[in-house]
Short mmCIF file of C-alpha atoms and ligand atoms in Angstrom, two decimals:
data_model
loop_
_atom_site.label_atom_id
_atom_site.label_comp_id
_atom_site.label_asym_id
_atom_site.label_seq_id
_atom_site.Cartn_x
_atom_site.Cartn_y
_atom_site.Cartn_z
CA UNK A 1 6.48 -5.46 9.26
CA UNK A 2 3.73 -7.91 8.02
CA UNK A 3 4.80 -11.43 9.29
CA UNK A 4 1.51 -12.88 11.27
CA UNK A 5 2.50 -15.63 11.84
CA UNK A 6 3.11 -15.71 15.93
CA UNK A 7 6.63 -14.14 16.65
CA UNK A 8 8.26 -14.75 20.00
CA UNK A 9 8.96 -11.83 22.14
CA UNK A 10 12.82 -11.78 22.45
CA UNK A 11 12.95 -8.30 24.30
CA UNK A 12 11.48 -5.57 25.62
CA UNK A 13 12.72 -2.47 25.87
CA UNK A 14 10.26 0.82 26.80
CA UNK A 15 7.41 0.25 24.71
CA UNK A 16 9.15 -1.66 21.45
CA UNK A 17 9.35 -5.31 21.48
CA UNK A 18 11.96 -7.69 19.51
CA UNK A 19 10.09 -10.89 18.31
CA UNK A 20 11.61 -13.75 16.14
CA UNK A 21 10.22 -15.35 13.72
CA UNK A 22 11.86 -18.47 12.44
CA UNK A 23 15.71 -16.81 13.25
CA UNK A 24 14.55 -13.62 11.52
CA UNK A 25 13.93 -10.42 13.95
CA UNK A 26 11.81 -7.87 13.55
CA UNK A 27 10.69 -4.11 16.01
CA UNK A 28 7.26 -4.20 16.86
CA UNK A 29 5.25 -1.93 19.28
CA UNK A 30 3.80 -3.25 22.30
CA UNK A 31 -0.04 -1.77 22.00
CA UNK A 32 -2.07 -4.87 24.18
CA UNK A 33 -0.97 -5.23 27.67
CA UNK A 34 0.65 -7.91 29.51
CA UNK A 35 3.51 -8.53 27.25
CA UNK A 36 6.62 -10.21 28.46
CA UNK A 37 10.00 -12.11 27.11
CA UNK A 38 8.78 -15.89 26.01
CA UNK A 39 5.66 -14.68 25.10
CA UNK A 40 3.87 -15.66 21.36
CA UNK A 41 1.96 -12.70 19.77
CA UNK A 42 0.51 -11.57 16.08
CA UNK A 43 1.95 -8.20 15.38
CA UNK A 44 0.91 -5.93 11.97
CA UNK A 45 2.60 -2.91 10.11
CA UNK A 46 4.99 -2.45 13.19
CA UNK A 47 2.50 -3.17 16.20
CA UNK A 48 1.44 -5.97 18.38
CA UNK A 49 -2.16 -6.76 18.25
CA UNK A 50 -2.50 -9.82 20.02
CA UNK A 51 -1.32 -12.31 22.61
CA UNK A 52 -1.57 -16.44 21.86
CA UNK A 53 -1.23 -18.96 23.74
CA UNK A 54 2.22 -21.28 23.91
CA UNK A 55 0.09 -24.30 22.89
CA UNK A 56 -1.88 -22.80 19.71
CA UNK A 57 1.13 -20.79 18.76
CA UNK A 58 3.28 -23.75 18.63
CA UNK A 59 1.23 -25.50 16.61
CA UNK A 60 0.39 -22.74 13.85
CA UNK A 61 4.74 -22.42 14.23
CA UNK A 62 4.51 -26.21 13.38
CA UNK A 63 2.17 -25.79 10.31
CA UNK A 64 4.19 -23.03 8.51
CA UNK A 65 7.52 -23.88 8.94
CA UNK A 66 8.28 -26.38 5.93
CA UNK A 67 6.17 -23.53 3.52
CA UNK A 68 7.89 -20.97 5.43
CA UNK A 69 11.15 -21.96 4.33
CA UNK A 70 10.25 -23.29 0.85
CA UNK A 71 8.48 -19.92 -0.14
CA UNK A 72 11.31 -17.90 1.24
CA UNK A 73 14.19 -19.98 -1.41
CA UNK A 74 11.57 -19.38 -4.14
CA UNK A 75 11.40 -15.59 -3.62
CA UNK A 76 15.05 -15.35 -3.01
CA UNK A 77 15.74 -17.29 -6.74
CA UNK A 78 13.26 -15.25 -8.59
CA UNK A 79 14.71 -11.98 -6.82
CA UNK A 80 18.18 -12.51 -7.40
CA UNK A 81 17.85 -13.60 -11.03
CA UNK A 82 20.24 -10.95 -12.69
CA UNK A 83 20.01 -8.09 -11.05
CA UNK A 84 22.42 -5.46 -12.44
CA UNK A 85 26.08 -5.25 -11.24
CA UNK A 86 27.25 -3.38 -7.91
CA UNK A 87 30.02 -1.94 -10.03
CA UNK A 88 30.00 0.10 -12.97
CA UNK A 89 31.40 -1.87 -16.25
CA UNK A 90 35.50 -0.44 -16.45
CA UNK A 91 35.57 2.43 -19.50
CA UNK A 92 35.76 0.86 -22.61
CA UNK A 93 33.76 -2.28 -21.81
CA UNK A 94 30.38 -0.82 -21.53
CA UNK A 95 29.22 0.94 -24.82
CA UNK A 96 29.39 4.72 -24.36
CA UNK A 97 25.80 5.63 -23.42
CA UNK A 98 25.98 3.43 -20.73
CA UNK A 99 27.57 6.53 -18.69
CA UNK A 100 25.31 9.55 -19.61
CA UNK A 101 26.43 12.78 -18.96
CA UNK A 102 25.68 14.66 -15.51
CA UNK A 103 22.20 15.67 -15.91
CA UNK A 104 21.25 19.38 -15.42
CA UNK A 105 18.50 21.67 -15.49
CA UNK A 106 14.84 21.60 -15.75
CA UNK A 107 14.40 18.12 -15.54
CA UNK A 108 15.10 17.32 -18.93
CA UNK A 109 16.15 13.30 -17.72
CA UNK A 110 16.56 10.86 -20.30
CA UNK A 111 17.24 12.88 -23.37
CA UNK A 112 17.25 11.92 -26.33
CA UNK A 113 21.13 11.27 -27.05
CA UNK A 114 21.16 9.02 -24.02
CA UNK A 115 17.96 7.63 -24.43
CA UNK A 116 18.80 4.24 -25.95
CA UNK A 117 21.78 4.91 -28.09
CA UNK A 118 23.51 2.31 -29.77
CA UNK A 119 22.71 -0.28 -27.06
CA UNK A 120 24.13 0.65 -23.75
CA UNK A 121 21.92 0.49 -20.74
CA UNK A 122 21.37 4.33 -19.87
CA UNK A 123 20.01 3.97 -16.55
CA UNK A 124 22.44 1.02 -15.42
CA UNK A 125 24.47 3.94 -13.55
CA UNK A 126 21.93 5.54 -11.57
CA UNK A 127 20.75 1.85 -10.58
CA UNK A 128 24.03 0.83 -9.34
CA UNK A 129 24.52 4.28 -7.42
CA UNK A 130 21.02 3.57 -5.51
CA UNK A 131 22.27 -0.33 -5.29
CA UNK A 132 25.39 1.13 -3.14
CA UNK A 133 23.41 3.33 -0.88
CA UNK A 134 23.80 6.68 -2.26
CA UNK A 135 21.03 9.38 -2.86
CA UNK A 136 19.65 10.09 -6.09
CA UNK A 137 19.40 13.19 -7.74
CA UNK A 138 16.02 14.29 -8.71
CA UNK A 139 17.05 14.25 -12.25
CA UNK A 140 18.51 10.89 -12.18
CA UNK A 141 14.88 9.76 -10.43
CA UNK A 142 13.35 11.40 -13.23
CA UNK A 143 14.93 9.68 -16.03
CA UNK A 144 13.86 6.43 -14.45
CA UNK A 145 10.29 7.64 -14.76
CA UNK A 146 10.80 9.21 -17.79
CA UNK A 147 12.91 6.36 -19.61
CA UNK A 148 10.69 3.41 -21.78
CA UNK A 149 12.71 1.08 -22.92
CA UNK A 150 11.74 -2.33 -22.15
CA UNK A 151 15.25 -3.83 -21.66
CA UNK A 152 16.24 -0.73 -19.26
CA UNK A 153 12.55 -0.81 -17.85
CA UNK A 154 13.28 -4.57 -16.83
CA UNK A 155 16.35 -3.53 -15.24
CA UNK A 156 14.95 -1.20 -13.23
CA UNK A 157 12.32 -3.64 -12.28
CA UNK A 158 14.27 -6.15 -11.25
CA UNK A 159 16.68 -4.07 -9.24
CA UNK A 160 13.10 -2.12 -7.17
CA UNK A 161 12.18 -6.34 -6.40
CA UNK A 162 15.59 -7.14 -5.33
CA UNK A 163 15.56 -4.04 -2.82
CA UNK A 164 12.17 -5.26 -1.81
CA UNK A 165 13.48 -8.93 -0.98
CA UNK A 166 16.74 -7.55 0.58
CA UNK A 167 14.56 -5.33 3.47
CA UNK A 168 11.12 -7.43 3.53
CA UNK A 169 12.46 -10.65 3.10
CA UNK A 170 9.32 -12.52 1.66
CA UNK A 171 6.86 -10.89 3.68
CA UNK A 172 3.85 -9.72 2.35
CA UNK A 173 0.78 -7.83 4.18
CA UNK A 174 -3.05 -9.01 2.95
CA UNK A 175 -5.48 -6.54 4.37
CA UNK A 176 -8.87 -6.91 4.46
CA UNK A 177 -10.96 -3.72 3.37
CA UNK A 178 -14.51 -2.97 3.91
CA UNK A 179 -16.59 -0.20 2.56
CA UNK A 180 -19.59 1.02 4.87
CA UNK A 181 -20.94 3.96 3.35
CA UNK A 182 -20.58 4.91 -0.30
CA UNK A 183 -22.42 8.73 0.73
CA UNK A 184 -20.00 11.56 0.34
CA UNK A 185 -20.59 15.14 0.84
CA UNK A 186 -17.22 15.88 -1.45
CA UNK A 187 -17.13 16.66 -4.95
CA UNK A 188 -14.25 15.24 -6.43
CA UNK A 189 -13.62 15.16 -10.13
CA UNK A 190 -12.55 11.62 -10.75
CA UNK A 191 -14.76 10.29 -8.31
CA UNK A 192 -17.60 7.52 -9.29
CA UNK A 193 -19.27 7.95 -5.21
CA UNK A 194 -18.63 12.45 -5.43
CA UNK A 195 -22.11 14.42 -4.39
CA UNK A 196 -23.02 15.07 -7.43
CA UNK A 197 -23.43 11.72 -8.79
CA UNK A 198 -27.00 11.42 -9.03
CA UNK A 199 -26.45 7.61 -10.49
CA UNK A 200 -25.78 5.44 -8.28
CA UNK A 201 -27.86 4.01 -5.38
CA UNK A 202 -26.56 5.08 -1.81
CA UNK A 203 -25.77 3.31 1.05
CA UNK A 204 -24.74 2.74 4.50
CA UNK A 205 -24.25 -0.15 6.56
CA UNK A 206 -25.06 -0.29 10.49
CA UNK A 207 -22.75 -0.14 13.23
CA UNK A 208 -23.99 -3.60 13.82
CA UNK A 209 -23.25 -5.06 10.46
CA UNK A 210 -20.11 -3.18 10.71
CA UNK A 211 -18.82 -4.73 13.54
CA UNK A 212 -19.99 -8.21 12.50
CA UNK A 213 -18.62 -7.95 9.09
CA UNK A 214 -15.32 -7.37 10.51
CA UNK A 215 -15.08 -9.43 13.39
CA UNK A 216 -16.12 -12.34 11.63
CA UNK A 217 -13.81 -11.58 9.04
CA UNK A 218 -11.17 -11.47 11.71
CA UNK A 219 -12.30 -14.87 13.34
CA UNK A 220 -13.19 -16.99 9.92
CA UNK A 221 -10.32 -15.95 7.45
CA UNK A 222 -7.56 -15.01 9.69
CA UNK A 223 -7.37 -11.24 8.86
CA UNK A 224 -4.82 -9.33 10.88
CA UNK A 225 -5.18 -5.87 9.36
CA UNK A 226 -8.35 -4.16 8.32
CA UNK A 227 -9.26 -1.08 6.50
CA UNK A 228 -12.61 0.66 7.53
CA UNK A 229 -13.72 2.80 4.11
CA UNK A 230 -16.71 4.97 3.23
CA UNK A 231 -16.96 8.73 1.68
CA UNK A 232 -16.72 11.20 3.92
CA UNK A 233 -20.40 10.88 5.26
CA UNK A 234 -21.19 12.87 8.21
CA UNK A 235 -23.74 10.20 9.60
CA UNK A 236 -20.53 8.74 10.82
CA UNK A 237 -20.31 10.98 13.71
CA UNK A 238 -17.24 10.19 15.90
CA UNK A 239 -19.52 8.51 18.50
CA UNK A 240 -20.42 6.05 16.14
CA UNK A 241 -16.99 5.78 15.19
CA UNK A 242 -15.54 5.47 18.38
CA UNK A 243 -18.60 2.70 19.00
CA UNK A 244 -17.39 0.13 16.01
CA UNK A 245 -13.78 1.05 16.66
CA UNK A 246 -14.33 -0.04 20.33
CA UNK A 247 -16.16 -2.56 19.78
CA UNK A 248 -13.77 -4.23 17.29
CA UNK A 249 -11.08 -4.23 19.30
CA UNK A 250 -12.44 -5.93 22.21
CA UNK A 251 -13.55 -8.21 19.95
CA UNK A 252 -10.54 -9.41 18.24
CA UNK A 253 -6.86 -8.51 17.52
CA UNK A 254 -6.71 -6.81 14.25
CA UNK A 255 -4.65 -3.60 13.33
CA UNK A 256 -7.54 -1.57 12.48
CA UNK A 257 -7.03 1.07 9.67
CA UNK A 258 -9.60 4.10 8.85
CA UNK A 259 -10.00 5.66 5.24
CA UNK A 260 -13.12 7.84 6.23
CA UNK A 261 -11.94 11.00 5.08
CA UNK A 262 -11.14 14.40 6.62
CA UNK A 263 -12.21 14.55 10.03
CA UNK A 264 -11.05 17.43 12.64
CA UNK A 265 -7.98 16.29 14.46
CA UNK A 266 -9.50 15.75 17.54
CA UNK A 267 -12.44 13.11 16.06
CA UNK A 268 -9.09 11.11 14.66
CA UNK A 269 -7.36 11.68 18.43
CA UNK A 270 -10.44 10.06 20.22
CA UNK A 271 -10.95 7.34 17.59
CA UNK A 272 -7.01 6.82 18.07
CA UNK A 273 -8.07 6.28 22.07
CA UNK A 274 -10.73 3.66 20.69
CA UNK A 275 -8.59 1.79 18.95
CA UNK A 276 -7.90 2.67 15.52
CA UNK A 277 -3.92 2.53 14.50
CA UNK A 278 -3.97 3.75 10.97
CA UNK A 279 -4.73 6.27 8.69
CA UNK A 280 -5.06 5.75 5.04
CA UNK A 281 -5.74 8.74 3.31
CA UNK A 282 -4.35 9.93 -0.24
CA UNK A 283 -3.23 13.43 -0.86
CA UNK A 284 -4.68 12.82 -4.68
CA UNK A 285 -1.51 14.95 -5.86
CA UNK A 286 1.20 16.75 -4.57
CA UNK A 287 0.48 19.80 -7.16
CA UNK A 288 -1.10 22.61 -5.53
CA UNK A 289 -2.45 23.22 -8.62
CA UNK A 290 -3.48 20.07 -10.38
CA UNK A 291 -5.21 19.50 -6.64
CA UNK A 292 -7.91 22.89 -7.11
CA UNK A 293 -8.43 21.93 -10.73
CA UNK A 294 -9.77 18.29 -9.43
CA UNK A 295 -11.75 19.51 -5.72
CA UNK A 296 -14.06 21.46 -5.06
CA UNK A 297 -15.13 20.87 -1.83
CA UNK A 298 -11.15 20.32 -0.39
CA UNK A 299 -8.15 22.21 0.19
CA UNK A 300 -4.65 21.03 -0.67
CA UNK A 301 -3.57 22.41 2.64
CA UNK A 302 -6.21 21.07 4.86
CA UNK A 303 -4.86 17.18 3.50
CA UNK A 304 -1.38 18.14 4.20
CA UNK A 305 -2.46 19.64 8.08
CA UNK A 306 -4.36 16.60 8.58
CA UNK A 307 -1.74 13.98 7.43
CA UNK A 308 0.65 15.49 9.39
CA UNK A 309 -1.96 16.15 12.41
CA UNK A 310 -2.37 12.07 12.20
CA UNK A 311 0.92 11.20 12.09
CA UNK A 312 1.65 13.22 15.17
CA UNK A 313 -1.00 11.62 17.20
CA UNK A 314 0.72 8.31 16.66
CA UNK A 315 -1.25 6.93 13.61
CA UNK A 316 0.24 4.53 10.70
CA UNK A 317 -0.46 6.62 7.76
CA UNK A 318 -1.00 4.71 3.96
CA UNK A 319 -0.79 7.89 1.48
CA UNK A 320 -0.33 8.12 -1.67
CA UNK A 321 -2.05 9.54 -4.91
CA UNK A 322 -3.78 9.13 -8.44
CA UNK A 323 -1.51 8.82 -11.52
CA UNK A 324 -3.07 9.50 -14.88
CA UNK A 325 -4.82 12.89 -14.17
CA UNK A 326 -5.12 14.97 -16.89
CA UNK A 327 -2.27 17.22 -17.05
CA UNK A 328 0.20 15.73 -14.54
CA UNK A 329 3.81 15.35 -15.60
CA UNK A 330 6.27 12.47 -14.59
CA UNK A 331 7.93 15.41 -12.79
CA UNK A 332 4.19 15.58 -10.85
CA UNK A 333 4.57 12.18 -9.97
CA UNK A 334 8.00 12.38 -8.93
CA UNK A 335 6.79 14.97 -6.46
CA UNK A 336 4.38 12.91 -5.37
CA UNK A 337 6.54 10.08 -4.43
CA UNK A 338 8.79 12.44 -2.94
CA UNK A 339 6.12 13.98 -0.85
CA UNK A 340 4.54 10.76 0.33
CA UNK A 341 8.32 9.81 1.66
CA UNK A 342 8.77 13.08 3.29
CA UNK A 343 5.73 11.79 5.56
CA UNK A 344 7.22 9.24 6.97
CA UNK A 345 4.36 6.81 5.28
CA UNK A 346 4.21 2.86 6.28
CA UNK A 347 2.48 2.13 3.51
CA UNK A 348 2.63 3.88 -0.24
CA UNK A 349 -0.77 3.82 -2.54
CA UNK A 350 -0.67 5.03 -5.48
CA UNK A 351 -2.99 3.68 -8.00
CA UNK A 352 -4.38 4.44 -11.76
CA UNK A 353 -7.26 6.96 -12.34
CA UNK A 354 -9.53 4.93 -14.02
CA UNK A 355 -12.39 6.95 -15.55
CA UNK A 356 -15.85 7.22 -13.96
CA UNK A 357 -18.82 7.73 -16.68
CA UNK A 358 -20.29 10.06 -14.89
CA UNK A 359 -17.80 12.11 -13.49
CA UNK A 360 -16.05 15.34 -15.06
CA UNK A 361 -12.94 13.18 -15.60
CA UNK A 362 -14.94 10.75 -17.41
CA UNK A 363 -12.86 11.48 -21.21
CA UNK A 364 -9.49 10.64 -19.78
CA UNK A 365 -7.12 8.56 -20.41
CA UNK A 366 -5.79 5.23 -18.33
CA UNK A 367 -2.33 5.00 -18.24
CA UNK A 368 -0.09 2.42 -19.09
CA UNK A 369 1.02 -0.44 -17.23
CA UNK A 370 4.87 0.61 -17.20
CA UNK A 371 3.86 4.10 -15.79
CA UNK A 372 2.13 2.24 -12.81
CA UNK A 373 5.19 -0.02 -12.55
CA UNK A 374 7.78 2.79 -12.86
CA UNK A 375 6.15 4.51 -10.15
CA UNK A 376 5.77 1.58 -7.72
CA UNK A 377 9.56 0.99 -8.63
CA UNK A 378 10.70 4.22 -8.17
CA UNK A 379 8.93 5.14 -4.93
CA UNK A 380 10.71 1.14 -3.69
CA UNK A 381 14.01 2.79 -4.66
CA UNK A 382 13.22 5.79 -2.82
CA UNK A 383 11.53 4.54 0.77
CA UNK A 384 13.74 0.99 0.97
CA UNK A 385 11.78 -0.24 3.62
CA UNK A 386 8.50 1.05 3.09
CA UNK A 387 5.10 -0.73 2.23
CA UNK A 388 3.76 -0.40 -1.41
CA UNK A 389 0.49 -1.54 -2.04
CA UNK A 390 -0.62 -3.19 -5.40
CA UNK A 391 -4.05 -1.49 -5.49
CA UNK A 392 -6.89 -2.61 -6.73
CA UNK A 393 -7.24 -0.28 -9.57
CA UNK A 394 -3.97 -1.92 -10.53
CA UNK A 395 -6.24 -5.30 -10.99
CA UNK A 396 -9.02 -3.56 -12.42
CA UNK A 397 -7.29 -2.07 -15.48
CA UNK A 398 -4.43 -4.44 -15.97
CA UNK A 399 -5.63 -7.73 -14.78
CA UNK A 400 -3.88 -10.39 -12.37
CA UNK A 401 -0.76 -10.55 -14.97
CA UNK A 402 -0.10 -6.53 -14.13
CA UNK A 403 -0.77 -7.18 -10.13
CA UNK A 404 2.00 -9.70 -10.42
CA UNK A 405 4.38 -7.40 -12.58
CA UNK A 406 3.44 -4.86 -9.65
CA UNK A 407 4.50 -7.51 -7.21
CA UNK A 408 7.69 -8.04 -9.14
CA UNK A 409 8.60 -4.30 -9.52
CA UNK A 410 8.62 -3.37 -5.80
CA UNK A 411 5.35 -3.86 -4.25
CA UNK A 412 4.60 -6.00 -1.32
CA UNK A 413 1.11 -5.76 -0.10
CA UNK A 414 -2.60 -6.12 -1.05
CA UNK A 415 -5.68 -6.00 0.16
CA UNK A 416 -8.85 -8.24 0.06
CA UNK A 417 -12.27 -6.78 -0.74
CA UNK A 418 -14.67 -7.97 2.14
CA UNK A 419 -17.69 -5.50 1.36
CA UNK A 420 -20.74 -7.50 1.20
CA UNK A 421 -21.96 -8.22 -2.16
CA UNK A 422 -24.94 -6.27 -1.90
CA UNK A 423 -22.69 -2.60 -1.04
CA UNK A 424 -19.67 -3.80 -3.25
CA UNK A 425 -21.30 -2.81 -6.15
CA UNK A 426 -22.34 0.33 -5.26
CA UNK A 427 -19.03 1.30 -4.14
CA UNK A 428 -18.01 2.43 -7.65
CA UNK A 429 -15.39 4.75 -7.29
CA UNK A 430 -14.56 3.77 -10.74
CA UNK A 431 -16.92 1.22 -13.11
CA UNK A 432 -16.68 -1.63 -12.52
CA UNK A 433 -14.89 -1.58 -8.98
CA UNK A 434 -17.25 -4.22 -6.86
CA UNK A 435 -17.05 -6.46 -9.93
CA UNK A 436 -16.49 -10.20 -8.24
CA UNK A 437 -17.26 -9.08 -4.93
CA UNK A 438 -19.01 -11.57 -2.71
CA UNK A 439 -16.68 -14.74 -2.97
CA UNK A 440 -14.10 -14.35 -0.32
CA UNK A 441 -13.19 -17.50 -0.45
CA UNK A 442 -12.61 -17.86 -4.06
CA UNK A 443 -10.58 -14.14 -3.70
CA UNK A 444 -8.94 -14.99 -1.08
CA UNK A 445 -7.30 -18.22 -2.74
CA UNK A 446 -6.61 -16.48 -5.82
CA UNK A 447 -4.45 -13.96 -4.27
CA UNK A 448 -3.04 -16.78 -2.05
CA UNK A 449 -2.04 -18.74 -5.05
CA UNK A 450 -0.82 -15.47 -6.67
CA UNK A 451 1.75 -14.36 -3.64
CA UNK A 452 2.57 -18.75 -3.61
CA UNK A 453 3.96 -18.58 -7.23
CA UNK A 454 5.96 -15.48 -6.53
CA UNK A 455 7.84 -17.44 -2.96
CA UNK A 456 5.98 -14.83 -1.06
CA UNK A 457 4.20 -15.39 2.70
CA UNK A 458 0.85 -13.49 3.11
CA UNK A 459 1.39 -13.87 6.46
CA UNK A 460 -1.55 -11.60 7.76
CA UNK A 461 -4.54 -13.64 6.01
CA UNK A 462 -3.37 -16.37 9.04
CA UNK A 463 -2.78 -19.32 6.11
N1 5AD B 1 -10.09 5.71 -10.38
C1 5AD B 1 -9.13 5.26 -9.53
N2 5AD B 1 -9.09 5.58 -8.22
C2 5AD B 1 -10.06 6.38 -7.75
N3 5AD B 1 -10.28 6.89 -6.51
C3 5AD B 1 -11.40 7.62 -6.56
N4 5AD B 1 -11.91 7.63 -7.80
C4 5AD B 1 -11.09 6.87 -8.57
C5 5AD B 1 -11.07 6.50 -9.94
N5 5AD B 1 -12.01 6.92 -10.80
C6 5AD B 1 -9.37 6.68 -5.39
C7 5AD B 1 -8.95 8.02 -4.77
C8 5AD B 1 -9.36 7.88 -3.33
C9 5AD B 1 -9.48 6.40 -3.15
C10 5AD B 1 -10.35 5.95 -2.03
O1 5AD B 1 -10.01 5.96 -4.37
O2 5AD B 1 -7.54 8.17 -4.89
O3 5AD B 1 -8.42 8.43 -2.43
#
């Protein structure tokens, strides 16, 4: 739940409040105090961060309400534009392969006979049986990931956007992201910022510049939700944390999210007490085994413990993993869509490996942009109502014509680089990575203009 534009508190009941927003309702937990029926407040991802004032909340009300509407007809036109049928064509009108056989065994989706036989859409079946609610088979998920046919491919496209618009509406979330500290004590393979990288300048910012950063961030651009990123860099200790965190909050209302790395349980459980809501941290894979041939310095089980340590203590939790690792199968990313949902995760990232020059991944291979947008369709046809971020890897290797096919395949939410110039470049997970970093303005109006031409409201950017 992304709208930040003020909703009005409808209803309280325990700790979860009902707020409209323009005749639409939406759940949102009650997490400043003082709330009560009448009352205007900015919520983000599911939880109230602040309380406005009748006056000022009126008036932003006033200023969004023509857009509001206008933006909401545009995505509803481009969403609805042929999807595919509720009901399956009567026998003898559809061409044969339309209805594939049951599939069995091993995974083997999507064979050849049914691929694209004589013209039939293959996967127009399992599309309509996810369009009327029922469960698909891991086979019939895995032909959709497996299948590349452009005509089929569109279909399935169109149907992941149309489940997006049905659940979200037009809502998008805009977070900003900052990266403090590009030092890492882990090892990973892919990784432009791992130990072992002995080319690129290190950094970290102060708890000062942290806090400022943000907080005028918060006050100057209208951020609602912010991720706080560095490498896992022990200098961080949780006091520090738990300082910024603190500090943050009492500063401004913003849904603060960390992506710091494995921490024990009980750093995350006081930083939780500070203030932080959110955890986003990727599992990298859901393969045991594809995990220990990329890490080092990390155990497959010790991600899984803590994601599901976080999650207990109350956290939001973005997950997700790489796709385009060298040996992973579609039936690897299948599990890791699977795995992310079985999490319970607000918000899915997945995003393309891109290869880092001096890392031990450095010969692989990108994938293409249909593998990125099968997955972000697939994992919209699997979690409904779940958030699925357009990363910025997504931009990086395919441009802003493959974030908006990513936009238009399922995914509703993006973030906004807000490292200052100076760090963004040495953030280099991959090459390239704090390439046009330093013009918010400019960034922010791009992706503004982006989400404008596609009827969506990036409600959390306060615009
Ligand atoms: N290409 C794409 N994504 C990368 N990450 C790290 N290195 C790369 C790369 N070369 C991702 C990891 C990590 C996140 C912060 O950045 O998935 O979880």
């Amino acid at each position: 739940m992304c709208y930040s534009i003020p909703g009005k508190v409808i209803s309280i009941n325990d700790n979860a409040a009902l707020l409209d927003y323009f005749g639409e309702k939406k759940e949102a937990l009650v997490d400043v105090e003082d709330i009560k029926s009448g009352d205007y407040v900015f919520a983000q991802g599911g939880v109230i961060v602040q309380k406005l004032g009748e006056d000022e909340a009126q008036s932003i009300l006033a200023g969004w309400e023509e857009l509001f509407f206008k933006l909401q007809e545009k995505d509803r036109i481009l969403s609805e534009e042929n999807p595919p049928p509720l009901n399956p064509l009567p026998p003898g009108e559809g061409k044969q392969s339309a209805f594939p056989p049951p599939l069995t065994g091993g995974g083997e989706a999507c064979p050849e006979h049914s691929r694209r036989g004589e013209g039939g859409l293959d996967i127009l079946p399992i599309l309509q049986k996810n369009r009327a609610g029922e469960t698909l088979t891991k086979d019939e998920l895995l032909s959709l990931l497996k299948c590349d046919n452009k005509e089929e491919l569109a279909l399935l496209y169109k149907t992941a956007n149309s489940i997006r618009h049905k659940i979200h509406k037009n809502a998008s979330c805009v977070h900003g992201i900052i990266e403090f500290s590009n030092y890492c004590k882990n090892d990973c393979a892919y990784c432009g910022i791992r130990s072992e990288n002995r080319n690129i300048e290190r950094y970290r910012m102060g708890v000062d510049e942290i806090v400022n950063e943000v907080v005028s961030a918060v006050n100057n651009y209208g951020f609602k939700a912010f991720v706080l990123q560095s490498g896992e860099d022990s200098y961080f200790t949780t006091e520090r944390l738990v300082e910024i965190i603190s500090r943050i909050r009492k500063s401004v209302g913003v849904l603060l999210i960390l992506s710091i790395g494995e921490r024990d349980l009980e750093c995350y459980r006081e930083l939780y007490d500070a203030g932080a809501r959110g955890v986003l941290i990727r599992f990298e894979t859901a393969s045991p085994s594809l995990y220990s041939s990329i890490h080092t310095t990390l155990q497959y089980e010790n991600r899984l413990t803590l994601l599901k340590g976080v999650k207990d203590i109350g956290y939001l939790i973005a997950t997700g993993s790489l796709i385009g690792l060298p040996g992973q199968s579609e039936e690897d990313i299948l599990n890791d869509i699977l795995f992310a949902h079985s999490l319970n995760t607000e918000m899915y990232s997945f995003g393309p490996l891109i290869p880092h020059p001096d890392t031990p991944l450095a010969g692989s291979h990108a994938v293409s942009l249909d593998a990125m947008l099968k997955m972000i369709a697939v994992t919209r046809l699997i979690t409904q109502d779940g958030n699925i971020l357009v990363t910025s890897a997504v931009e990086k290797l395919f441009g802003k014509e493959g974030v908006r096919q990513a936009l238009m395949a399922g995914g509703n939410s993006m973030m906004i680089n807000l490292t200052p110039e100076k760090y963004g470049r040495l953030y280099s997970i991959y090459p390239g990575k704090g390439d046009g970093s330093g013009n918010i303005r400019g960034k922010i109006t791009e992706t503004l203009s982006l989400l404008h031409s596609l009827g969506r409201a990036p409600m959390d950017v306060g615009m």
